[in-house]
Amino acid sequence: MTDLTLRILGISGSLRARSYNTAALRAAAELLPADARMEFAEIGDLPPYNEDVKEKGFPPPAARLREQIRSADALLIVTPEYNYSVPGVLKNAIDWASRPPDQPFNEKPIAIMGASPGILGSARAQYHLRQCFIYLNAHILNKPEVMISQAPSRFDENGTLRDEPTRELIRQLLAALVDWTRRLRH
């Protein structure tokens, strides 16, 4: 890795072992441009957000996540859609990471994508995430949008993304995120 290599933090909004979203995140790591690398965040060990706990200091999983976000050049968040919105575990991670002081989402380039067995491919959850990050002053990449609909037909039994048009769309998203991040640096 050189100083010019971008560090992207990948966050899956699903804890399920055979999650299509985690599988999509793994596919994204394989499809990165040559000048980027990906690290993965763990959000399953975060306690439920509680301001009383935070007043005593960030618990170690929250402090770790905040540092991962802070040290990344950009984020890729992959979200399922639960009840037309963001999964609670992902919202909980955002809530922990975004508390003052020095919330690390400020001016951070972020791309969002998601997978769903349904026809809309997590569109509503993605739009709700965008609302959260507007408040947190992040720089959300607008296009291309990656909404992987009918996910069971796009992944094989091992969770490998086999659908080439979807893989190409993810490549385009990652290239745009790398370009967006570099433009924002200048």
mmCIF file of C-alpha atoms in Angstrom:
data_model
loop_
_atom_site.group_PDB
_atom_site.id
_atom_site.type_symbol
_atom_site.label_atom_id
_atom_site.label_comp_id
_atom_site.label_asym_id
_atom_site.label_seq_id
_atom_site.Cartn_x
_atom_site.Cartn_y
_atom_site.Cartn_z
ATOM 1 C CA MET A 1 0.000 0.000 0.000
ATOM 2 C CA THR A 2 1.243 3.465 -0.870
ATOM 3 C CA ASP A 3 0.260 6.842 0.532
ATOM 4 C CA LEU A 4 -1.966 7.210 -2.528
ATOM 5 C CA THR A 5 -4.015 4.101 -1.715
ATOM 6 C CA LEU A 6 -7.462 5.015 -0.403
ATOM 7 C CA ARG A 7 -8.688 3.261 2.721
ATOM 8 C CA ILE A 8 -12.384 2.407 2.524
ATOM 9 C CA LEU A 9 -14.223 1.139 5.586
ATOM 10 C CA GLY A 10 -16.958 -1.341 4.699
ATOM 11 C CA ILE A 11 -19.943 -1.643 7.017
ATOM 12 C CA SER A 12 -22.670 -4.259 6.606
ATOM 13 C CA GLY A 13 -25.982 -3.414 8.233
ATOM 14 C CA SER A 14 -26.812 -7.090 8.692
ATOM 15 C CA LEU A 15 -25.638 -9.524 11.352
ATOM 16 C CA ARG A 16 -27.068 -12.621 9.651
ATOM 17 C CA ALA A 17 -24.405 -15.210 8.818
ATOM 18 C CA ARG A 18 -25.709 -15.739 5.267
ATOM 19 C CA SER A 19 -26.574 -12.086 4.674
ATOM 20 C CA TYR A 20 -26.850 -10.934 1.075
ATOM 21 C CA ASN A 21 -25.608 -7.532 2.217
ATOM 22 C CA THR A 22 -22.462 -8.910 3.811
ATOM 23 C CA ALA A 23 -21.963 -11.005 0.663
ATOM 24 C CA ALA A 24 -22.352 -7.832 -1.434
ATOM 25 C CA LEU A 25 -19.772 -6.108 0.772
ATOM 26 C CA ARG A 26 -17.344 -8.999 0.237
ATOM 27 C CA ALA A 27 -17.959 -8.709 -3.515
ATOM 28 C CA ALA A 28 -17.234 -4.981 -3.335
ATOM 29 C CA ALA A 29 -13.901 -5.693 -1.644
ATOM 30 C CA GLU A 30 -12.985 -7.904 -4.616
ATOM 31 C CA LEU A 31 -14.086 -5.266 -7.137
ATOM 32 C CA LEU A 32 -12.190 -2.278 -5.736
ATOM 33 C CA PRO A 33 -10.081 -0.147 -8.042
ATOM 34 C CA ALA A 34 -6.366 -0.944 -7.788
ATOM 35 C CA ASP A 35 -5.693 2.243 -5.786
ATOM 36 C CA ALA A 36 -8.049 1.335 -2.915
ATOM 37 C CA ARG A 37 -8.264 -1.240 -0.161
ATOM 38 C CA MET A 38 -11.086 -2.180 2.207
ATOM 39 C CA GLU A 39 -11.240 -2.844 5.904
ATOM 40 C CA PHE A 40 -14.402 -4.223 7.507
ATOM 41 C CA ALA A 41 -16.159 -2.817 10.572
ATOM 42 C CA GLU A 42 -17.760 -5.055 13.182
ATOM 43 C CA ILE A 43 -21.013 -3.645 14.564
ATOM 44 C CA GLY A 44 -22.550 -6.743 16.151
ATOM 45 C CA ASP A 45 -20.816 -6.259 19.498
ATOM 46 C CA LEU A 46 -22.064 -2.701 20.094
ATOM 47 C CA PRO A 47 -24.370 -2.361 23.090
ATOM 48 C CA PRO A 48 -27.686 -0.555 22.550
ATOM 49 C CA TYR A 49 -27.016 3.170 22.495
ATOM 50 C CA ASN A 50 -27.513 4.712 25.927
ATOM 51 C CA GLU A 51 -26.441 8.269 26.748
ATOM 52 C CA ASP A 52 -25.923 7.297 30.408
ATOM 53 C CA VAL A 53 -23.330 4.712 29.331
ATOM 54 C CA LYS A 54 -21.692 7.190 26.939
ATOM 55 C CA GLU A 55 -21.308 9.773 29.734
ATOM 56 C CA LYS A 56 -18.888 7.334 31.406
ATOM 57 C CA GLY A 57 -16.927 7.043 28.160
ATOM 58 C CA PHE A 58 -17.356 5.178 24.919
ATOM 59 C CA PRO A 59 -17.495 1.400 25.376
ATOM 60 C CA PRO A 60 -14.565 -0.312 23.597
ATOM 61 C CA PRO A 61 -16.632 -1.473 20.565
ATOM 62 C CA ALA A 62 -17.933 2.086 20.029
ATOM 63 C CA ALA A 63 -14.475 3.620 20.455
ATOM 64 C CA ARG A 64 -13.080 1.094 17.953
ATOM 65 C CA LEU A 65 -15.792 1.919 15.382
ATOM 66 C CA ARG A 66 -15.289 5.664 15.802
ATOM 67 C CA GLU A 67 -11.549 5.257 15.215
ATOM 68 C CA GLN A 68 -12.105 3.048 12.155
ATOM 69 C CA ILE A 69 -14.424 5.686 10.666
ATOM 70 C CA ARG A 70 -12.053 8.516 11.551
ATOM 71 C CA SER A 71 -9.025 6.822 9.977
ATOM 72 C CA ALA A 72 -10.819 5.723 6.789
ATOM 73 C CA ASP A 73 -10.711 7.915 3.714
ATOM 74 C CA ALA A 74 -14.254 6.886 2.776
ATOM 75 C CA LEU A 75 -17.060 4.538 3.819
ATOM 76 C CA LEU A 76 -19.118 1.970 1.955
ATOM 77 C CA ILE A 77 -22.291 1.075 3.819
ATOM 78 C CA VAL A 78 -24.323 -1.906 2.634
ATOM 79 C CA THR A 79 -27.784 -2.100 4.137
ATOM 80 C CA PRO A 80 -30.753 -4.418 4.093
ATOM 81 C CA GLU A 81 -34.223 -2.960 4.485
ATOM 82 C CA TYR A 82 -36.267 -3.862 7.550
ATOM 83 C CA ASN A 83 -39.846 -2.614 7.743
ATOM 84 C CA TYR A 84 -39.205 -0.003 5.021
ATOM 85 C CA SER A 85 -36.194 1.440 6.859
ATOM 86 C CA VAL A 86 -32.686 1.034 8.242
ATOM 87 C CA PRO A 87 -31.993 -2.026 10.414
ATOM 88 C CA GLY A 88 -31.782 -1.223 14.111
ATOM 89 C CA VAL A 89 -28.246 -2.608 14.415
ATOM 90 C CA LEU A 90 -26.981 -0.210 11.730
ATOM 91 C CA LYS A 91 -28.818 2.770 13.194
ATOM 92 C CA ASN A 92 -27.380 1.848 16.608
ATOM 93 C CA ALA A 93 -23.856 1.858 15.125
ATOM 94 C CA ILE A 94 -24.438 5.269 13.559
ATOM 95 C CA ASP A 95 -25.813 6.594 16.851
ATOM 96 C CA TRP A 96 -22.749 5.400 18.804
ATOM 97 C CA ALA A 97 -20.264 6.684 16.242
ATOM 98 C CA SER A 98 -21.926 10.064 15.768
ATOM 99 C CA ARG A 99 -21.870 11.300 19.363
ATOM 100 C CA PRO A 100 -19.768 14.313 20.233
ATOM 101 C CA PRO A 101 -17.026 15.173 20.611
ATOM 102 C CA ASP A 102 -15.563 15.053 17.120
ATOM 103 C CA GLN A 103 -18.112 12.853 15.397
ATOM 104 C CA PRO A 104 -16.179 11.110 12.611
ATOM 105 C CA PHE A 105 -18.843 11.260 9.871
ATOM 106 C CA ASN A 106 -18.299 14.999 9.399
ATOM 107 C CA GLU A 107 -17.245 15.598 5.770
ATOM 108 C CA LYS A 108 -16.592 11.864 5.259
ATOM 109 C CA PRO A 109 -17.279 10.561 1.720
ATOM 110 C CA ILE A 110 -19.864 7.776 1.920
ATOM 111 C CA ALA A 111 -21.354 5.433 -0.676
ATOM 112 C CA ILE A 112 -24.449 3.386 0.096
ATOM 113 C CA MET A 113 -25.754 0.219 -1.510
ATOM 114 C CA GLY A 114 -27.963 -2.649 -0.433
ATOM 115 C CA ALA A 115 -29.539 -5.968 -1.284
ATOM 116 C CA SER A 116 -33.005 -7.315 -0.667
ATOM 117 C CA PRO A 117 -35.098 -10.284 -1.760
ATOM 118 C CA GLY A 118 -37.761 -7.725 -2.751
ATOM 119 C CA ILE A 119 -38.141 -5.763 -5.940
ATOM 120 C CA LEU A 120 -36.880 -2.418 -4.553
ATOM 121 C CA GLY A 121 -33.471 -3.663 -3.421
ATOM 122 C CA SER A 122 -33.339 -1.672 -0.132
ATOM 123 C CA ALA A 123 -34.249 1.667 -1.762
ATOM 124 C CA ARG A 124 -36.246 2.969 1.207
ATOM 125 C CA ALA A 125 -33.533 2.068 3.729
ATOM 126 C CA GLN A 126 -30.926 3.776 1.563
ATOM 127 C CA TYR A 127 -32.959 6.970 1.441
ATOM 128 C CA HIS A 128 -33.356 6.935 5.224
ATOM 129 C CA LEU A 129 -29.587 6.522 5.597
ATOM 130 C CA ARG A 130 -29.069 9.516 3.351
ATOM 131 C CA GLN A 131 -31.259 11.577 5.704
ATOM 132 C CA CYS A 132 -29.139 10.561 8.711
ATOM 133 C CA PHE A 133 -25.922 11.496 6.966
ATOM 134 C CA ILE A 134 -27.213 14.860 5.781
ATOM 135 C CA TYR A 135 -27.604 15.798 9.447
ATOM 136 C CA LEU A 136 -24.119 14.446 10.215
ATOM 137 C CA ASN A 137 -22.607 16.554 7.399
ATOM 138 C CA ALA A 138 -21.221 13.600 5.474
ATOM 139 C CA HIS A 139 -20.587 13.768 1.737
ATOM 140 C CA ILE A 140 -22.959 11.181 0.271
ATOM 141 C CA LEU A 141 -22.216 9.899 -3.216
ATOM 142 C CA ASN A 142 -25.424 10.327 -5.209
ATOM 143 C CA LYS A 143 -24.781 8.053 -8.185
ATOM 144 C CA PRO A 144 -24.607 5.402 -9.288
ATOM 145 C CA GLU A 145 -27.225 3.893 -7.029
ATOM 146 C CA VAL A 146 -26.834 0.189 -6.321
ATOM 147 C CA MET A 147 -30.052 -1.468 -5.218
ATOM 148 C CA ILE A 148 -29.699 -5.217 -5.577
ATOM 149 C CA SER A 149 -33.253 -6.483 -5.969
ATOM 150 C CA GLN A 150 -34.275 -10.142 -5.971
ATOM 151 C CA ALA A 151 -31.002 -10.945 -4.199
ATOM 152 C CA PRO A 152 -31.469 -14.746 -4.003
ATOM 153 C CA SER A 153 -31.240 -14.908 -7.803
ATOM 154 C CA ARG A 154 -28.001 -12.877 -7.911
ATOM 155 C CA PHE A 155 -25.920 -14.835 -5.374
ATOM 156 C CA ASP A 156 -25.017 -18.506 -5.434
ATOM 157 C CA GLU A 157 -25.463 -20.972 -2.554
ATOM 158 C CA ASN A 158 -22.064 -19.923 -1.136
ATOM 159 C CA GLY A 159 -22.956 -16.224 -1.069
ATOM 160 C CA THR A 160 -20.859 -15.317 -4.104
ATOM 161 C CA LEU A 161 -22.272 -12.563 -6.281
ATOM 162 C CA ARG A 162 -22.535 -14.187 -9.725
ATOM 163 C CA ASP A 163 -24.695 -11.616 -11.525
ATOM 164 C CA GLU A 164 -22.288 -9.781 -13.837
ATOM 165 C CA PRO A 165 -24.476 -6.666 -14.423
ATOM 166 C CA THR A 166 -24.663 -6.213 -10.634
ATOM 167 C CA ARG A 167 -20.913 -6.713 -10.291
ATOM 168 C CA GLU A 168 -20.357 -4.064 -12.965
ATOM 169 C CA LEU A 169 -22.659 -1.616 -11.182
ATOM 170 C CA ILE A 170 -20.713 -2.152 -7.941
ATOM 171 C CA ARG A 171 -17.446 -1.541 -9.848
ATOM 172 C CA GLN A 172 -18.890 1.738 -11.108
ATOM 173 C CA LEU A 173 -19.998 2.737 -7.597
ATOM 174 C CA LEU A 174 -16.544 2.029 -6.173
ATOM 175 C CA ALA A 175 -14.789 3.910 -8.966
ATOM 176 C CA ALA A 176 -17.107 6.859 -8.364
ATOM 177 C CA LEU A 177 -16.442 6.703 -4.592
ATOM 178 C CA VAL A 178 -12.673 6.725 -5.152
ATOM 179 C CA ASP A 179 -12.979 9.646 -7.591
ATOM 180 C CA TRP A 180 -15.378 11.515 -5.243
ATOM 181 C CA THR A 181 -13.014 11.035 -2.296
ATOM 182 C CA ARG A 182 -10.023 12.315 -4.262
ATOM 183 C CA ARG A 183 -11.967 15.356 -5.519
ATOM 184 C CA LEU A 184 -13.096 16.213 -1.990
ATOM 185 C CA ARG A 185 -9.492 16.108 -0.761
ATOM 186 C CA HIS A 186 -8.595 18.959 -3.138
#
